[in-house]
């Protein structure tokens, strides 16, 4: 029996990892520009961090990896980034030092889903959270950030879909209106949605089974149930987006069925060849109850997250290369065993001088070493043979022009540095 990777997981092979690194570079650069700082939380948490009383999303109920460790502690592999960040924010009392904490995270999440293209059981997300204060400028900053990030990747047709659920009172009024709307049609809904009427009717709007039902399509929208405070808050968010010239669209039916959202909810999409409705690249919203639920003070936050596999698939579909595969500046070919120690010294010096380099360790023929060198995509070949070495020289070959020059052994790094501009 061969041992394969776990179902729903994938390997990033050495010739693909540069894409991940390039994506992570842009994420880090953009978020640093907006003054967000990275937080790294563990991949496992005590189960109650995710399995909270009010967090009854299908994802958390049906898809988490829950297990007991050898000390009989009930643990869960994180299925998303926010809850762990908030747990840490509360545990480390970050609210005592700053009125507003701006955090980002990058890392793997785990969900027991049916694997398909772009959907895995271990997948990467990056996300941001601005925790501690509630004001509309912060909501718009986060949306601007998300928009800016997707644009920086080079994707076209970037658009924000935005909606509001309003404050607690508006949201409650809306939930009641929904309940009222669905109650007489309970038997037209799927089994799960029949229960959702009592627990959280908002979820019905996101139901994959019922989404095309007439009664779902005709459901009331949150905008019709906003009180004055909530309307003013939303207007302020939109004003800021207008001021910066972000292209957005109000999506009255967007609710992102999570229990903890209030005020702003949004999704960000782009035009991606062949993606159709799968073009949502990330989403998020404001939350009020989460910090308190995880044992902290009554402070709100806003966050969003993007799936990184989907971003990479989008870039591939749009033929966007963030950074080309790493190429070596220099690659040493050793034509005589006796020169191996000299080669090691040259290699150490090349690397010390900041030149990305390697050597051939194979003892094979010149022809075979050359073949390998060209596969490595090296810019310059340093050829070490006895005849030249006796004269204190090495051959350096430019693999593009195929021009070869003899260079004094003491000047190798200097020569290549000048050529590659390092
Ligand atoms: P969610 O946390 O469910 O709101 O998802 C946010 C983003 O994470 C989605 O838009 C997807 O791009 C990505 N995502 C969610 N689940 C998976 C998965 N199982 N595999 C890959 N990406 C995922």
Coordinates of C-alpha atoms and ligand atoms in Angstrom, one line a residue:
X1 CA 0.0 0.0 0.0
X2 CA 1.3 3.4 -0.8
X3 CA 0.9 6.2 1.7
X4 CA -0.9 9.2 0.2
X5 CA -1.9 12.6 1.5
X6 CA -5.0 12.9 3.6
X7 CA -8.2 13.3 1.5
X8 CA -9.0 17.0 0.8
X9 CA -5.4 18.2 1.4
X10 CA -2.7 19.1 -1.1
X11 CA 1.1 19.6 -1.3
X12 CA 2.7 22.8 -2.4
X13 CA 5.6 21.4 -4.4
X14 CA 9.0 23.2 -4.6
X15 CA 8.4 24.6 -8.0
X16 CA 5.0 26.1 -6.9
X17 CA 5.9 27.6 -3.5
X18 CA 7.2 30.9 -5.0
X19 CA 3.5 31.7 -5.9
X20 CA 2.5 31.3 -2.2
X21 CA 5.4 33.4 -1.1
X22 CA 4.6 36.1 -3.6
X23 CA 1.0 36.2 -2.5
X24 CA 2.0 36.3 1.2
X25 CA 4.4 39.2 0.4
X26 CA 1.6 41.3 -1.1
X27 CA -0.6 40.5 1.8
X28 CA 2.0 41.5 4.3
X29 CA 3.0 44.7 2.4
X30 CA -0.6 45.8 2.0
X31 CA -1.6 45.2 5.6
X32 CA 1.5 46.9 6.9
X33 CA 0.7 49.9 4.8
X34 CA -2.6 50.1 6.6
X35 CA -0.9 49.7 9.9
X36 CA -2.3 46.2 10.7
X37 CA 0.1 43.9 12.7
X38 CA 0.4 40.2 12.4
X39 CA -1.0 37.9 15.1
X40 CA -0.2 34.2 15.2
X41 CA -2.5 32.0 17.2
X42 CA -2.4 28.2 17.6
X43 CA -4.0 26.0 15.0
X44 CA -5.9 24.2 17.8
X45 CA -8.1 25.7 20.5
X46 CA -10.3 24.4 23.3
X47 CA -13.5 23.5 21.5
X48 CA -15.6 26.1 23.2
X49 CA -13.8 28.8 21.4
X50 CA -15.7 27.8 18.2
X51 CA -18.6 25.8 19.7
X52 CA -20.2 28.7 21.4
X53 CA -23.9 28.8 22.4
X54 CA -24.7 31.3 19.8
X55 CA -22.4 30.1 17.1
X56 CA -24.6 27.5 15.5
X57 CA -23.6 27.9 11.9
X58 CA -23.7 24.8 9.8
X59 CA -20.0 25.0 9.3
X60 CA -19.2 24.9 13.0
X61 CA -21.9 22.3 13.8
X62 CA -21.0 19.9 11.0
X63 CA -17.5 20.5 9.7
X64 CA -15.1 21.0 12.5
X65 CA -12.3 18.6 13.4
X66 CA -13.0 17.9 17.1
X67 CA -11.0 15.5 19.1
X68 CA -9.8 14.6 22.7
X69 CA -6.1 14.9 23.3
X70 CA -4.2 12.4 25.5
X71 CA -5.1 14.5 28.6
X72 CA -8.8 14.2 27.7
X73 CA -9.1 17.9 26.7
X74 CA -11.7 18.6 24.0
X75 CA -9.9 20.4 21.2
X76 CA -10.8 21.7 17.8
X77 CA -8.7 22.5 14.8
X78 CA -9.5 26.0 13.9
X79 CA -12.1 26.2 11.0
X80 CA -11.7 30.0 10.7
X81 CA -9.4 32.7 12.0
X82 CA -11.5 35.2 13.9
X83 CA -12.5 33.3 17.0
X84 CA -8.9 32.4 17.9
X85 CA -7.8 36.0 17.4
X86 CA -10.5 37.3 19.7
X87 CA -9.7 34.6 22.3
X88 CA -6.1 35.8 22.3
X89 CA -7.2 39.5 22.3
X90 CA -9.3 38.8 25.5
X91 CA -6.8 36.4 27.2
X92 CA -3.9 38.9 26.7
X93 CA -6.1 41.8 27.7
X94 CA -5.0 43.8 24.6
X95 CA -8.0 46.1 25.2
X96 CA -6.2 47.6 28.1
X97 CA -3.3 49.0 26.1
X98 CA -5.0 50.3 23.0
X99 CA -8.4 51.6 22.2
X100 CA -8.2 50.0 18.8
X101 CA -6.2 46.9 17.9
X102 CA -5.6 46.3 14.2
X103 CA -4.6 42.7 13.6
X104 CA -4.0 40.4 10.6
X105 CA -3.4 36.7 10.4
X106 CA -2.4 34.2 7.7
X107 CA -2.7 30.5 8.2
X108 CA -4.3 27.2 7.6
X109 CA -7.9 26.3 8.6
X110 CA -9.6 22.9 8.7
X111 CA -13.1 22.0 7.7
X112 CA -14.5 18.6 7.0
X113 CA -16.2 19.5 3.7
X114 CA -16.7 17.6 0.5
X115 CA -13.4 18.3 -1.4
X116 CA -13.7 19.8 -4.9
X117 CA -11.7 22.2 -7.0
X118 CA -10.8 25.1 -4.8
X119 CA -12.3 23.6 -1.7
X120 CA -10.2 21.6 0.7
X121 CA -10.2 20.2 4.2
X122 CA -7.0 22.1 5.0
X123 CA -7.0 25.6 3.3
X124 CA -5.4 28.9 3.9
X125 CA -7.0 32.2 4.8
X126 CA -5.7 35.6 5.6
X127 CA -7.8 38.0 7.4
X128 CA -7.9 41.2 9.3
X129 CA -9.7 42.3 12.5
X130 CA -10.0 45.9 13.8
X131 CA -11.1 45.4 17.4
X132 CA -12.1 47.8 20.2
X133 CA -14.0 50.7 18.7
X134 CA -17.2 51.1 16.7
X135 CA -17.2 53.8 14.1
X136 CA -18.1 53.9 10.5
X137 CA -14.7 55.2 9.3
X138 CA -13.3 51.9 10.5
X139 CA -15.8 49.9 8.5
X140 CA -14.9 51.9 5.4
X141 CA -11.2 51.5 6.0
X142 CA -11.5 47.8 6.1
X143 CA -13.5 47.7 2.9
X144 CA -11.0 50.1 1.2
X145 CA -8.2 47.8 2.3
X146 CA -9.9 44.7 0.9
X147 CA -10.6 46.5 -2.4
X148 CA -7.1 47.9 -2.6
X149 CA -5.6 44.5 -1.9
X150 CA -7.5 42.7 -4.7
X151 CA -6.6 45.5 -7.1
X152 CA -2.9 45.3 -6.2
X153 CA -3.0 41.6 -7.2
X154 CA -3.8 42.9 -10.7
X155 CA -7.4 41.5 -10.8
X156 CA -9.9 43.4 -12.9
X157 CA -13.5 44.4 -12.3
X158 CA -13.1 44.5 -8.5
X159 CA -16.3 45.3 -6.9
X160 CA -17.6 45.5 -3.3
X161 CA -21.1 44.3 -2.4
X162 CA -22.2 45.9 0.8
X163 CA -25.2 45.8 3.0
X164 CA -26.1 46.6 6.6
X165 CA -28.0 44.6 9.3
X166 CA -28.2 47.7 11.5
X167 CA -27.7 47.8 15.2
X168 CA -29.2 45.3 17.7
X169 CA -32.6 46.9 17.7
X170 CA -32.8 47.1 13.9
X171 CA -31.6 43.6 13.5
X172 CA -34.1 42.3 16.0
X173 CA -36.9 44.1 14.2
X174 CA -35.7 42.5 10.9
X175 CA -35.5 39.0 12.4
X176 CA -39.1 39.3 13.6
X177 CA -40.2 40.5 10.2
X178 CA -38.4 37.5 8.6
X179 CA -40.0 35.1 11.1
X180 CA -43.4 36.5 10.3
X181 CA -42.7 36.2 6.6
X182 CA -41.6 32.6 6.7
X183 CA -43.9 31.2 9.4
X184 CA -46.9 30.6 7.1
X185 CA -44.6 28.9 4.6
X186 CA -42.7 26.7 6.9
X187 CA -43.6 23.5 5.1
X188 CA -42.2 24.8 1.8
X189 CA -38.7 25.0 3.4
X190 CA -36.1 22.3 3.8
X191 CA -35.8 20.5 7.1
X192 CA -32.9 22.6 8.3
X193 CA -34.7 25.8 7.5
X194 CA -37.8 24.7 9.4
X195 CA -35.6 24.8 12.5
X196 CA -33.9 28.0 11.5
X197 CA -37.2 29.9 11.7
X198 CA -36.9 29.6 15.5
X199 CA -33.1 29.8 15.9
X200 CA -32.1 32.3 13.3
X201 CA -34.3 33.1 10.4
X202 CA -31.4 35.0 8.7
X203 CA -29.8 31.8 7.9
X204 CA -32.6 30.8 5.6
X205 CA -31.6 33.5 3.2
X206 CA -28.2 31.8 2.8
X207 CA -29.6 28.3 2.4
X208 CA -28.2 26.5 -0.6
X209 CA -31.3 24.3 -0.9
X210 CA -34.0 26.9 -0.6
X211 CA -32.3 29.9 -2.2
X212 CA -34.5 29.6 -5.4
X213 CA -37.8 29.3 -3.5
X214 CA -40.3 32.0 -4.2
X215 CA -40.8 32.6 -0.5
X216 CA -37.0 33.1 0.0
X217 CA -36.8 35.4 -3.0
X218 CA -39.6 37.5 -1.7
X219 CA -38.3 37.8 1.9
X220 CA -38.0 41.3 3.5
X221 CA -34.6 42.9 3.4
X222 CA -32.7 44.5 6.4
X223 CA -32.7 48.0 4.8
X224 CA -36.4 48.3 5.4
X225 CA -36.0 47.7 9.1
X226 CA -33.2 50.1 10.0
X227 CA -33.7 52.7 12.7
X228 CA -32.3 56.2 12.3
X229 CA -29.0 55.5 14.1
X230 CA -28.3 52.5 11.9
X231 CA -29.3 54.4 8.7
X232 CA -26.9 57.3 9.7
X233 CA -24.1 54.8 10.4
X234 CA -24.5 53.1 7.0
X235 CA -24.6 56.5 5.2
X236 CA -21.4 57.5 6.8
X237 CA -19.7 54.2 5.6
X238 CA -20.9 54.8 2.0
X239 CA -19.8 58.5 2.1
X240 CA -16.3 57.4 2.9
X241 CA -16.3 54.9 0.1
X242 CA -17.6 57.5 -2.3
X243 CA -14.9 59.9 -1.2
X244 CA -12.1 57.4 -2.1
X245 CA -13.9 56.3 -5.3
X246 CA -14.4 52.7 -4.4
X247 CA -16.9 51.0 -6.7
X248 CA -19.5 49.3 -4.6
X249 CA -23.0 48.1 -5.0
X250 CA -25.6 47.9 -2.3
X251 CA -26.8 44.2 -2.1
X252 CA -30.0 44.3 -0.1
X253 CA -30.1 40.5 0.3
X254 CA -26.5 40.1 1.5
X255 CA -26.6 38.9 5.1
X256 CA -23.7 36.5 5.4
X257 CA -25.8 34.3 7.7
X258 CA -23.6 34.4 10.8
X259 CA -25.2 35.1 14.1
X260 CA -22.8 37.6 15.3
X261 CA -22.8 40.2 12.5
X262 CA -24.3 43.7 13.0
X263 CA -24.1 46.9 10.9
X264 CA -21.9 46.5 7.9
X265 CA -21.5 43.2 6.0
X266 CA -19.7 43.0 2.7
X267 CA -18.2 40.8 0.0
X268 CA -15.5 41.5 -2.5
X269 CA -15.5 40.1 -6.0
X270 CA -13.6 40.5 -9.3
X271 CA -14.2 39.5 -12.9
X272 CA -12.4 36.2 -13.3
X273 CA -12.3 34.1 -16.5
X274 CA -14.4 31.0 -16.0
X275 CA -15.3 31.6 -12.4
X276 CA -18.9 32.7 -12.9
X277 CA -20.7 33.1 -9.5
X278 CA -17.6 31.7 -7.8
X279 CA -16.0 35.1 -8.1
X280 CA -16.4 36.1 -4.4
X281 CA -12.9 36.4 -3.1
X282 CA -13.5 37.4 0.5
X283 CA -16.0 38.8 2.8
X284 CA -16.6 40.1 6.3
X285 CA -18.5 42.3 8.6
X286 CA -18.9 44.0 11.9
X287 CA -19.6 42.0 15.0
X288 CA -20.6 43.2 18.5
X289 CA -21.2 40.1 20.7
X290 CA -18.0 38.1 20.0
X291 CA -15.5 39.7 22.3
X292 CA -18.0 39.5 25.2
X293 CA -18.9 36.0 24.4
X294 CA -15.3 35.0 24.7
X295 CA -15.0 36.5 28.1
X296 CA -14.0 40.0 27.3
X297 CA -15.6 43.4 27.7
X298 CA -18.5 44.7 25.5
X299 CA -16.4 45.8 22.6
X300 CA -17.1 45.5 18.9
X301 CA -14.9 44.7 16.0
X302 CA -14.9 44.4 12.3
X303 CA -13.1 41.8 10.1
X304 CA -12.8 40.1 6.8
X305 CA -11.1 37.0 5.4
X306 CA -10.0 35.8 2.0
X307 CA -9.4 32.2 0.9
X308 CA -5.9 32.0 -0.5
X309 CA -6.3 29.0 -2.7
X310 CA -9.1 30.8 -4.5
X311 CA -7.0 33.9 -4.9
X312 CA -4.2 31.8 -6.5
X313 CA -6.7 30.1 -8.8
X314 CA -8.1 33.5 -9.8
X315 CA -4.6 34.7 -10.6
X316 CA -3.9 31.7 -12.7
X317 CA -7.2 32.0 -14.6
X318 CA -6.3 35.6 -15.3
X319 CA -2.7 34.7 -16.3
X320 CA -1.3 37.0 -13.7
X321 CA 2.2 36.1 -12.4
X322 CA 3.0 37.9 -9.2
X323 CA 6.7 37.0 -9.3
X324 CA 8.5 34.7 -11.6
X325 CA 10.0 31.5 -10.3
X326 CA 13.3 32.1 -8.4
X327 CA 16.3 31.9 -10.7
X328 CA 19.9 31.2 -9.5
X329 CA 22.4 33.9 -10.1
X330 CA 25.3 31.4 -10.3
X331 CA 25.7 27.7 -10.6
X332 CA 29.1 26.1 -10.3
X333 CA 30.2 23.1 -12.4
X334 CA 33.2 21.2 -11.1
X335 CA 35.1 19.4 -13.8
X336 CA 37.8 17.9 -11.6
X337 CA 37.2 16.2 -8.2
X338 CA 40.3 17.8 -6.8
X339 CA 38.7 21.2 -7.2
X340 CA 35.6 20.5 -5.0
X341 CA 37.0 22.2 -1.9
X342 CA 37.8 25.3 -4.0
X343 CA 34.2 25.2 -5.4
X344 CA 32.8 25.1 -1.8
X345 CA 34.9 28.2 -0.9
X346 CA 33.7 30.0 -4.0
X347 CA 30.1 29.0 -3.3
X348 CA 30.4 30.3 0.3
X349 CA 31.7 33.6 -1.0
X350 CA 29.0 34.0 -3.7
X351 CA 26.3 33.4 -1.1
X352 CA 28.0 35.7 1.4
X353 CA 27.9 38.4 -1.3
X354 CA 24.1 38.0 -1.6
X355 CA 24.2 36.0 -4.8
X356 CA 21.7 33.1 -5.0
X357 CA 23.9 30.2 -5.9
X358 CA 24.4 26.5 -5.9
X359 CA 26.9 23.9 -7.2
X360 CA 26.7 20.5 -8.8
X361 CA 27.6 17.8 -6.3
X362 CA 27.2 14.9 -8.7
X363 CA 30.7 14.1 -10.0
X364 CA 29.1 13.4 -13.4
X365 CA 30.3 14.4 -16.8
X366 CA 30.5 18.0 -17.9
X367 CA 27.6 17.4 -20.4
X368 CA 25.3 16.0 -17.7
X369 CA 26.2 18.8 -15.2
X370 CA 25.5 21.4 -17.9
X371 CA 22.1 19.8 -18.6
X372 CA 21.2 20.0 -15.0
X373 CA 22.5 23.6 -14.7
X374 CA 20.2 24.8 -17.5
X375 CA 17.3 23.1 -15.9
X376 CA 18.0 25.1 -12.7
X377 CA 17.6 28.3 -14.7
X378 CA 20.9 29.8 -13.6
X379 CA 21.9 33.1 -15.0
X380 CA 25.7 32.4 -14.9
X381 CA 27.6 29.2 -14.9
X382 CA 31.0 29.2 -13.1
X383 CA 33.0 26.4 -14.7
X384 CA 35.9 25.1 -12.7
X385 CA 38.5 23.1 -14.7
X386 CA 42.2 22.3 -14.0
X387 CA 43.7 24.1 -17.0
X388 CA 42.2 27.5 -16.1
X389 CA 42.5 27.0 -12.4
X390 CA 46.3 26.6 -12.8
X391 CA 46.3 30.1 -14.3
X392 CA 44.2 31.4 -11.4
X393 CA 41.1 31.6 -13.7
X394 CA 37.6 30.2 -14.0
X395 CA 35.2 30.3 -17.0
X396 CA 32.0 32.2 -16.5
X397 CA 29.3 31.7 -19.0
X398 CA 26.2 33.9 -19.5
X399 CA 23.4 31.3 -20.2
X400 CA 21.4 33.8 -22.2
X401 CA 24.0 35.1 -24.6
X402 CA 26.2 32.0 -24.3
X403 CA 29.2 34.2 -24.1
X404 CA 32.0 32.8 -21.9
X405 CA 34.8 34.8 -20.3
X406 CA 37.8 33.8 -18.2
X407 CA 37.7 35.6 -14.9
X408 CA 40.4 35.7 -12.1
X409 CA 39.3 33.4 -9.3
X410 CA 39.4 36.2 -6.8
X411 CA 37.0 38.3 -8.8
X412 CA 34.1 35.8 -9.4
X413 CA 31.6 37.4 -7.0
X414 CA 32.5 40.9 -8.1
X415 CA 32.0 40.0 -11.8
X416 CA 28.6 38.3 -11.3
X417 CA 27.4 41.0 -8.9
X418 CA 28.0 43.6 -11.5
X419 CA 26.4 41.6 -14.2
X420 CA 23.2 40.8 -12.3
X421 CA 23.1 44.3 -10.6
X422 CA 23.2 43.1 -7.0
Ligands
LIG1 P1 -15.9 31.8 5.0 O1 -14.9 31.7 6.2 O2 -16.7 30.5 4.9 O3 -16.7 33.0 5.0 O4 -15.0 31.7 3.7 C1 -14.2 32.8 3.3 C2 -13.4 32.4 2.1 O5 -12.5 31.3 2.5 C3 -14.2 31.9 1.0 O6 -14.5 32.9 0.1 C4 -13.3 30.9 0.3 O7 -12.5 31.5 -0.6 C5 -12.4 30.4 1.4 N1 -12.8 29.0 1.9 C6 -13.8 28.7 2.7 N2 -13.8 27.3 2.9 C7 -12.8 26.8 2.1 C8 -12.4 25.5 1.8 N3 -12.9 24.5 2.4 N4 -11.3 25.4 0.9 C9 -10.8 26.5 0.3 N5 -11.2 27.7 0.6 C10 -12.2 27.9 1.4

